[in-house]
PDB file of C-alpha atoms and ligand atoms in Angstrom:
ATOM      1  CA  MET A   1      38.109  30.045  12.554  1.00  0.00           C
ATOM      2  CA  ASP A   2      39.869  29.299   9.686  1.00  0.00           C
ATOM      3  CA  GLN A   3      37.962  28.705   6.040  1.00  0.00           C
ATOM      4  CA  GLU A   4      37.735  25.356   7.040  1.00  0.00           C
ATOM      5  CA  ASP A   5      35.175  25.780  10.414  1.00  0.00           C
ATOM      6  CA  ILE A   6      33.602  28.650   8.159  1.00  0.00           C
ATOM      7  CA  TRP A   7      31.754  26.572   5.842  1.00  0.00           C
ATOM      8  CA  VAL A   8      31.184  23.615   8.533  1.00  0.00           C
ATOM      9  CA  ASN A   9      29.052  26.179  10.336  1.00  0.00           C
ATOM     10  CA  ARG A  10      27.712  26.912   7.004  1.00  0.00           C
ATOM     11  CA  PHE A  11      27.183  23.091   5.443  1.00  0.00           C
ATOM     12  CA  ASP A  12      25.838  22.882   9.424  1.00  0.00           C
ATOM     13  CA  LYS A  13      23.081  25.910   9.355  1.00  0.00           C
ATOM     14  CA  LEU A  14      22.218  24.285   5.352  1.00  0.00           C
ATOM     15  CA  ALA A  15      21.759  20.486   7.270  1.00  0.00           C
ATOM     16  CA  GLU A  16      19.343  22.065  10.088  1.00  0.00           C
ATOM     17  CA  ASP A  17      17.280  24.937   7.995  1.00  0.00           C
ATOM     18  CA  ASP A  18      17.936  23.915   4.539  1.00  0.00           C
ATOM     19  CA  PHE A  19      18.840  27.377   3.105  1.00  0.00           C
ATOM     20  CA  VAL A  20      22.385  29.239   4.167  1.00  0.00           C
ATOM     21  CA  VAL A  21      22.945  33.251   3.829  1.00  0.00           C
ATOM     22  CA  VAL A  22      26.432  33.535   3.237  1.00  0.00           C
ATOM     23  CA  ASP A  23      27.496  37.833   2.772  1.00  0.00           C
ATOM     24  CA  ASP A  24      30.163  38.531   0.448  1.00  0.00           C
ATOM     25  CA  PHE A  25      30.651  35.382  -0.950  1.00  0.00           C
ATOM     26  CA  LEU A  26      31.932  36.979  -4.087  1.00  0.00           C
ATOM     27  CA  SER A  27      35.033  39.429  -4.162  1.00  0.00           C
ATOM     28  CA  ILE A  28      35.320  41.749  -5.786  1.00  0.00           C
ATOM     29  CA  ASP A  29      36.668  41.254  -9.082  1.00  0.00           C
ATOM     30  CA  GLU A  30      34.604  38.050  -9.046  1.00  0.00           C
ATOM     31  CA  PHE A  31      31.684  40.695  -8.808  1.00  0.00           C
ATOM     32  CA  ARG A  32      33.464  43.428 -11.802  1.00  0.00           C
ATOM     33  CA  LEU A  33      33.889  39.698 -13.723  1.00  0.00           C
ATOM     34  CA  ILE A  34      30.428  38.648 -13.709  1.00  0.00           C
ATOM     35  CA  MET A  35      28.846  42.054 -14.124  1.00  0.00           C
ATOM     36  CA  ASP A  36      30.913  42.602 -17.605  1.00  0.00           C
ATOM     37  CA  PHE A  37      29.852  39.576 -18.467  1.00  0.00           C
ATOM     38  CA  PHE A  38      25.846  40.298 -17.800  1.00  0.00           C
ATOM     39  CA  ARG A  39      26.595  43.666 -19.623  1.00  0.00           C
ATOM     40  CA  ARG A  40      27.784  42.099 -23.095  1.00  0.00           C
ATOM     41  CA  ALA A  41      24.925  39.658 -22.573  1.00  0.00           C
ATOM     42  CA  GLU A  42      22.228  42.508 -22.568  1.00  0.00           C
ATOM     43  CA  GLU A  43      24.237  44.862 -25.184  1.00  0.00           C
ATOM     44  CA  ASP A  44      24.020  41.189 -27.059  1.00  0.00           C
ATOM     45  CA  ASN A  45      20.662  40.234 -27.318  1.00  0.00           C
ATOM     46  CA  ARG A  46      21.521  37.197 -25.137  1.00  0.00           C
ATOM     47  CA  LEU A  47      19.099  37.695 -22.417  1.00  0.00           C
ATOM     48  CA  LYS A  48      15.417  35.128 -23.272  1.00  0.00           C
ATOM     49  CA  LYS A  49      12.279  35.678 -21.451  1.00  0.00           C
ATOM     50  CA  ALA A  50      12.382  32.878 -19.081  1.00  0.00           C
ATOM     51  CA  GLY A  51       9.919  30.301 -18.631  1.00  0.00           C
ATOM     52  CA  ILE A  52       8.434  27.458 -16.662  1.00  0.00           C
ATOM     53  CA  GLY A  53       7.965  23.208 -16.485  1.00  0.00           C
ATOM     54  CA  ALA A  54      10.446  20.607 -17.766  1.00  0.00           C
ATOM     55  CA  SER A  55      11.197  20.993 -21.391  1.00  0.00           C
ATOM     56  CA  GLY A  56       7.936  19.153 -22.708  1.00  0.00           C
ATOM     57  CA  GLU A  57       5.618  21.293 -20.634  1.00  0.00           C
ATOM     58  CA  PHE A  58       7.162  24.427 -21.281  1.00  0.00           C
ATOM     59  CA  GLN A  59       5.587  27.354 -20.886  1.00  0.00           C
ATOM     60  CA  ILE A  60       6.193  31.672 -20.696  1.00  0.00           C
ATOM     61  CA  LYS A  61       3.983  33.571 -18.089  1.00  0.00           C
ATOM     62  CA  SER A  62       5.078  36.708 -17.267  1.00  0.00           C
ATOM     63  CA  SER A  63       1.711  36.279 -14.603  1.00  0.00           C
ATOM     64  CA  ILE A  64       4.226  33.940 -13.165  1.00  0.00           C
ATOM     65  CA  ARG A  65       7.889  34.335 -14.120  1.00  0.00           C
ATOM     66  CA  GLY A  66       9.331  37.651 -15.179  1.00  0.00           C
ATOM     67  CA  ASP A  67      12.960  37.108 -15.881  1.00  0.00           C
ATOM     68  CA  PHE A  68      14.996  37.095 -18.703  1.00  0.00           C
ATOM     69  CA  ILE A  69      17.397  34.542 -18.432  1.00  0.00           C
ATOM     70  CA  HIS A  70      21.009  33.305 -20.673  1.00  0.00           C
ATOM     71  CA  TRP A  71      22.420  29.697 -19.480  1.00  0.00           C
ATOM     72  CA  LEU A  72      25.817  29.612 -19.048  1.00  0.00           C
ATOM     73  CA  ASP A  73      28.306  27.200 -20.791  1.00  0.00           C
ATOM     74  CA  GLN A  74      31.737  26.073 -19.662  1.00  0.00           C
ATOM     75  CA  ASN A  75      32.911  25.761 -23.004  1.00  0.00           C
ATOM     76  CA  ARG A  76      31.663  28.243 -24.928  1.00  0.00           C
ATOM     77  CA  ASP A  77      31.860  31.252 -21.773  1.00  0.00           C
ATOM     78  CA  THR A  78      35.477  30.786 -21.632  1.00  0.00           C
ATOM     79  CA  ASP A  79      35.493  34.245 -19.802  1.00  0.00           C
ATOM     80  CA  LEU A  80      33.281  32.969 -16.581  1.00  0.00           C
ATOM     81  CA  LYS A  81      36.385  30.673 -15.905  1.00  0.00           C
ATOM     82  CA  PRO A  82      36.767  31.643 -12.324  1.00  0.00           C
ATOM     83  CA  VAL A  83      32.604  31.332 -11.574  1.00  0.00           C
ATOM     84  CA  PHE A  84      32.908  27.670 -13.015  1.00  0.00           C
ATOM     85  CA  ASP A  85      36.182  27.134 -11.045  1.00  0.00           C
ATOM     86  CA  PHE A  86      34.047  28.308  -7.283  1.00  0.00           C
ATOM     87  CA  ILE A  87      31.189  26.413  -8.461  1.00  0.00           C
ATOM     88  CA  ASP A  88      32.908  23.755  -8.239  1.00  0.00           C
ATOM     89  CA  GLU A  89      34.536  23.723  -5.823  1.00  0.00           C
ATOM     90  CA  LEU A  90      31.279  24.624  -3.820  1.00  0.00           C
ATOM     91  CA  ILE A  91      30.817  20.698  -5.771  1.00  0.00           C
ATOM     92  CA  GLN A  92      33.398  19.061  -3.887  1.00  0.00           C
ATOM     93  CA  LYS A  93      32.926  20.713  -0.388  1.00  0.00           C
ATOM     94  CA  LEU A  94      28.988  20.009  -0.673  1.00  0.00           C
ATOM     95  CA  LYS A  95      30.229  16.193  -1.327  1.00  0.00           C
ATOM     96  CA  ARG A  96      32.893  16.170   0.840  1.00  0.00           C
ATOM     97  CA  TYR A  97      31.140  18.417   4.337  1.00  0.00           C
ATOM     98  CA  CYS A  98      28.066  17.209   3.236  1.00  0.00           C
ATOM     99  CA  PHE A  99      28.412  13.715   1.773  1.00  0.00           C
ATOM    100  CA  LEU A 100      26.431  14.920  -0.807  1.00  0.00           C
ATOM    101  CA  SER A 101      26.193  12.950  -4.574  1.00  0.00           C
ATOM    102  CA  LEU A 102      26.624  15.239  -6.905  1.00  0.00           C
ATOM    103  CA  SER A 103      27.215  14.783 -10.618  1.00  0.00           C
ATOM    104  CA  GLY A 104      27.111  18.255 -12.392  1.00  0.00           C
ATOM    105  CA  SER A 105      25.057  21.952 -12.421  1.00  0.00           C
ATOM    106  CA  GLU A 106      23.117  24.193 -14.198  1.00  0.00           C
ATOM    107  CA  PHE A 107      24.002  27.871 -14.342  1.00  0.00           C
ATOM    108  CA  HIS A 108      22.392  31.033 -15.773  1.00  0.00           C
ATOM    109  CA  ILE A 109      22.299  34.460 -15.179  1.00  0.00           C
ATOM    110  CA  ALA A 110      18.781  36.012 -14.712  1.00  0.00           C
ATOM    111  CA  LYS A 111      17.322  39.711 -15.306  1.00  0.00           C
ATOM    112  CA  TYR A 112      14.402  40.731 -13.604  1.00  0.00           C
ATOM    113  CA  PRO A 113      13.165  43.865 -15.176  1.00  0.00           C
ATOM    114  CA  GLU A 114      11.488  46.908 -13.095  1.00  0.00           C
ATOM    115  CA  GLY A 115       8.130  45.451 -12.531  1.00  0.00           C
ATOM    116  CA  SER A 116       8.469  41.830 -12.208  1.00  0.00           C
ATOM    117  CA  HIS A 117       8.531  39.170  -9.998  1.00  0.00           C
ATOM    118  CA  TYR A 118       8.349  35.065  -9.718  1.00  0.00           C
ATOM    119  CA  ASP A 119       5.216  33.673  -7.611  1.00  0.00           C
ATOM    120  CA  ARG A 120       5.687  31.281  -4.885  1.00  0.00           C
ATOM    121  CA  HIS A 121       7.293  28.185  -6.529  1.00  0.00           C
ATOM    122  CA  LEU A 122       9.691  24.818  -5.833  1.00  0.00           C
ATOM    123  CA  ASP A 123      12.961  24.212  -8.247  1.00  0.00           C
ATOM    124  CA  GLN A 124      11.545  21.360  -8.399  1.00  0.00           C
ATOM    125  CA  PHE A 125       8.886  20.954 -11.136  1.00  0.00           C
ATOM    126  CA  ASN A 126       8.267  17.345 -11.181  1.00  0.00           C
ATOM    127  CA  GLU A 127       9.575  13.793 -10.082  1.00  0.00           C
ATOM    128  CA  ARG A 128      11.851  13.506 -13.218  1.00  0.00           C
ATOM    129  CA  SER A 129      14.090  17.138 -11.532  1.00  0.00           C
ATOM    130  CA  ASN A 130      17.381  16.122 -10.502  1.00  0.00           C
ATOM    131  CA  ARG A 131      17.656  19.662  -8.853  1.00  0.00           C
ATOM    132  CA  GLN A 132      18.949  19.101  -5.573  1.00  0.00           C
ATOM    133  CA  ILE A 133      20.590  22.622  -4.133  1.00  0.00           C
ATOM    134  CA  THR A 134      19.871  26.215  -5.102  1.00  0.00           C
ATOM    135  CA  VAL A 135      22.414  28.159  -5.460  1.00  0.00           C
ATOM    136  CA  LEU A 136      21.763  31.843  -5.723  1.00  0.00           C
ATOM    137  CA  ILE A 137      23.619  34.903  -6.315  1.00  0.00           C
ATOM    138  CA  TYR A 138      22.562  38.403  -5.896  1.00  0.00           C
ATOM    139  CA  LEU A 139      24.543  41.072  -7.583  1.00  0.00           C
ATOM    140  CA  ASN A 140      22.475  44.305  -6.729  1.00  0.00           C
ATOM    141  CA  GLU A 141      25.952  46.894  -6.181  1.00  0.00           C
ATOM    142  CA  HIS A 142      23.303  50.065  -4.908  1.00  0.00           C
ATOM    143  CA  TRP A 143      20.321  48.099  -3.491  1.00  0.00           C
ATOM    144  CA  LYS A 144      18.734  49.594  -0.679  1.00  0.00           C
ATOM    145  CA  ASN A 145      15.028  49.155   0.888  1.00  0.00           C
ATOM    146  CA  GLY A 146      12.254  49.722  -0.915  1.00  0.00           C
ATOM    147  CA  ASP A 147      14.338  48.852  -4.164  1.00  0.00           C
ATOM    148  CA  GLY A 148      11.676  45.904  -3.973  1.00  0.00           C
ATOM    149  CA  GLY A 149      13.228  42.079  -5.401  1.00  0.00           C
ATOM    150  CA  GLU A 150      13.610  40.336  -2.026  1.00  0.00           C
ATOM    151  CA  LEU A 151      13.914  37.004  -2.238  1.00  0.00           C
ATOM    152  CA  VAL A 152      10.947  35.003   0.545  1.00  0.00           C
ATOM    153  CA  ILE A 153      11.133  31.723   1.398  1.00  0.00           C
ATOM    154  CA  TYR A 154       8.542  30.211   2.800  1.00  0.00           C
ATOM    155  CA  LYS A 155       9.074  28.102   5.930  1.00  0.00           C
ATOM    156  CA  ASP A 156       7.506  26.699   8.995  1.00  0.00           C
ATOM    157  CA  GLY A 157       4.760  28.835   8.478  1.00  0.00           C
ATOM    158  CA  GLU A 158       7.610  31.167   8.366  1.00  0.00           C
ATOM    159  CA  GLU A 159       8.371  33.883   5.819  1.00  0.00           C
ATOM    160  CA  ILE A 160      12.190  34.641   5.234  1.00  0.00           C
ATOM    161  CA  VAL A 161      13.041  37.747   3.698  1.00  0.00           C
ATOM    162  CA  VAL A 162      16.257  38.129   2.006  1.00  0.00           C
ATOM    163  CA  GLU A 163      17.889  41.333   0.112  1.00  0.00           C
ATOM    164  CA  PRO A 164      18.842  40.720  -3.089  1.00  0.00           C
ATOM    165  CA  ILE A 165      22.711  42.606  -2.382  1.00  0.00           C
ATOM    166  CA  ALA A 166      25.777  42.225  -4.188  1.00  0.00           C
ATOM    167  CA  ARG A 167      27.896  39.432  -3.728  1.00  0.00           C
ATOM    168  CA  ARG A 168      25.803  37.898  -1.556  1.00  0.00           C
ATOM    169  CA  MET A 169      25.077  34.611  -1.757  1.00  0.00           C
ATOM    170  CA  LEU A 170      22.054  31.839  -0.830  1.00  0.00           C
ATOM    171  CA  LEU A 171      21.914  28.444  -0.550  1.00  0.00           C
ATOM    172  CA  PHE A 172      18.655  26.424  -0.375  1.00  0.00           C
ATOM    173  CA  LYS A 173      17.766  22.528   0.157  1.00  0.00           C
ATOM    174  CA  SER A 174      15.482  22.703  -4.117  1.00  0.00           C
ATOM    175  CA  ASP A 175      12.877  19.553  -2.804  1.00  0.00           C
ATOM    176  CA  THR A 176      11.761  21.069  -0.015  1.00  0.00           C
ATOM    177  CA  ILE A 177      12.431  25.408   0.281  1.00  0.00           C
ATOM    178  CA  GLU A 178       9.186  27.570  -1.616  1.00  0.00           C
ATOM    179  CA  HIS A 179      10.290  30.268  -2.170  1.00  0.00           C
ATOM    180  CA  GLU A 180       9.261  34.342  -4.278  1.00  0.00           C
ATOM    181  CA  VAL A 181      10.063  37.288  -6.227  1.00  0.00           C
ATOM    182  CA  LEU A 182       8.477  40.021  -4.747  1.00  0.00           C
ATOM    183  CA  THR A 183       8.053  42.324  -7.339  1.00  0.00           C
ATOM    184  CA  THR A 184      11.365  44.845  -7.974  1.00  0.00           C
ATOM    185  CA  LYS A 185      10.834  48.021  -8.376  1.00  0.00           C
ATOM    186  CA  VAL A 186      14.743  47.785 -10.032  1.00  0.00           C
ATOM    187  CA  PRO A 187      16.083  46.084 -12.697  1.00  0.00           C
ATOM    188  CA  ARG A 188      17.705  42.848 -10.333  1.00  0.00           C
ATOM    189  CA  TYR A 189      20.721  40.616 -11.093  1.00  0.00           C
ATOM    190  CA  SER A 190      21.661  37.198 -10.004  1.00  0.00           C
ATOM    191  CA  LEU A 191      23.440  34.682 -10.959  1.00  0.00           C
ATOM    192  CA  THR A 192      21.086  31.345 -10.457  1.00  0.00           C
ATOM    193  CA  GLY A 193      22.790  26.954 -10.650  1.00  0.00           C
ATOM    194  CA  TRP A 194      21.223  24.046  -9.119  1.00  0.00           C
ATOM    195  CA  LEU A 195      23.378  21.220  -8.608  1.00  0.00           C
ATOM    196  CA  LEU A 196      22.604  18.126  -9.563  1.00  0.00           C
ATOM    197  CA  HIS A 197      21.462  15.082  -7.799  1.00  0.00           C
ATOM    198  CA  GLN A 198      23.624  11.588  -8.821  1.00  0.00           C
ATOM    199  CA  PRO A 199      21.354   8.784  -9.156  1.00  0.00           C
ATOM    200  CA  GLN A 200      22.261   6.304  -6.806  1.00  0.00           C
ATOM    201  CA  SER A 201      22.110   3.730  -8.878  1.00  0.00           C
ATOM    202  CA  VAL A 202      21.741   3.344 -12.846  1.00  0.00           C
ATOM    203  CA  GLY A 203      22.286  -0.334 -12.568  1.00  0.00           C
ATOM    204  CA  TYR A 204      18.507  -1.372 -13.571  1.00  0.00           C
ATOM    205  CA  LEU A 205      19.251   0.605 -16.938  1.00  0.00           C
ATOM    206  CA  LEU A 206      22.106  -1.169 -17.851  1.00  0.00           C
ATOM    207  CA  GLY A 207      20.313  -4.681 -17.318  1.00  0.00           C
TER     208      GLY A 207
HETATM  209  C1  OGA B 301      14.812  30.809  -9.539  1.00  0.00           C
HETATM  210  C2  OGA B 301      14.590  31.253  -8.118  1.00  0.00           C
HETATM  211  C3  OGA B 301      14.890  33.247  -6.693  1.00  0.00           C
HETATM  212  C4  OGA B 301      15.891  34.981  -7.502  1.00  0.00           C
HETATM  213  O1  OGA B 301      15.297  31.241 -10.629  1.00  0.00           O
HETATM  214  O2  OGA B 301      13.608  29.378  -9.502  1.00  0.00           O
HETATM  215  O3  OGA B 301      13.393  31.300  -7.505  1.00  0.00           O
HETATM  216  O4  OGA B 301      15.991  35.458  -5.905  1.00  0.00           O
HETATM  217  N1  OGA B 301      15.314  32.673  -8.163  1.00  0.00           N
HETATM  218  O5  OGA B 301      16.163  35.342  -7.850  1.00  0.00           O
HETATM  219 NI1   NI B 302      12.860  29.401  -7.614  1.00  0.00          NI
END
């Protein structure tokens, strides 16, 4: 199978199941680059306690969500150019193969300290949310059974468990897939983002 067929298969799965797991999505070099960035962000105290809800009702509740995040900025975080490049490529592929209208993205790095979790939730908190596809890229090189921090997908009464192993990518539909991060027993690292929906028409705003 050539690269194109491989991606068509992945997107077929995404269309059918609302999620798809892609192992070895990151190259070793991309993985190292992100981890170097992560280490610097941690050293400089750039990771902040994550909250829940949209800006108006933003709250910090560790009982719901225990991770620390740092939002990425393409203009500022130029070290991560290869990452922004593969995100752009992913967006182009989704537009081409899945006919999605995507207009941008928002990404952060996330660290779940030992003992933290994220309760079951949907990534769209309200009708204003334009998150269409959730992208999770896991960065835990020596993850092993018993370390915890698995992602659980709830779908059609089933629970699908995804281990957060290094270089794995998980894509799912942000508006339909409920999910949860189980308590992690070791620090857990990821790169998380959302591909944003382009409103069909903003004509009414223009009168
Ligand atoms: C989130 C989330 C899951 C994960 O940030 O909304 O659900 O596996 N993350 O890190
Ligand atoms: Ni989520």
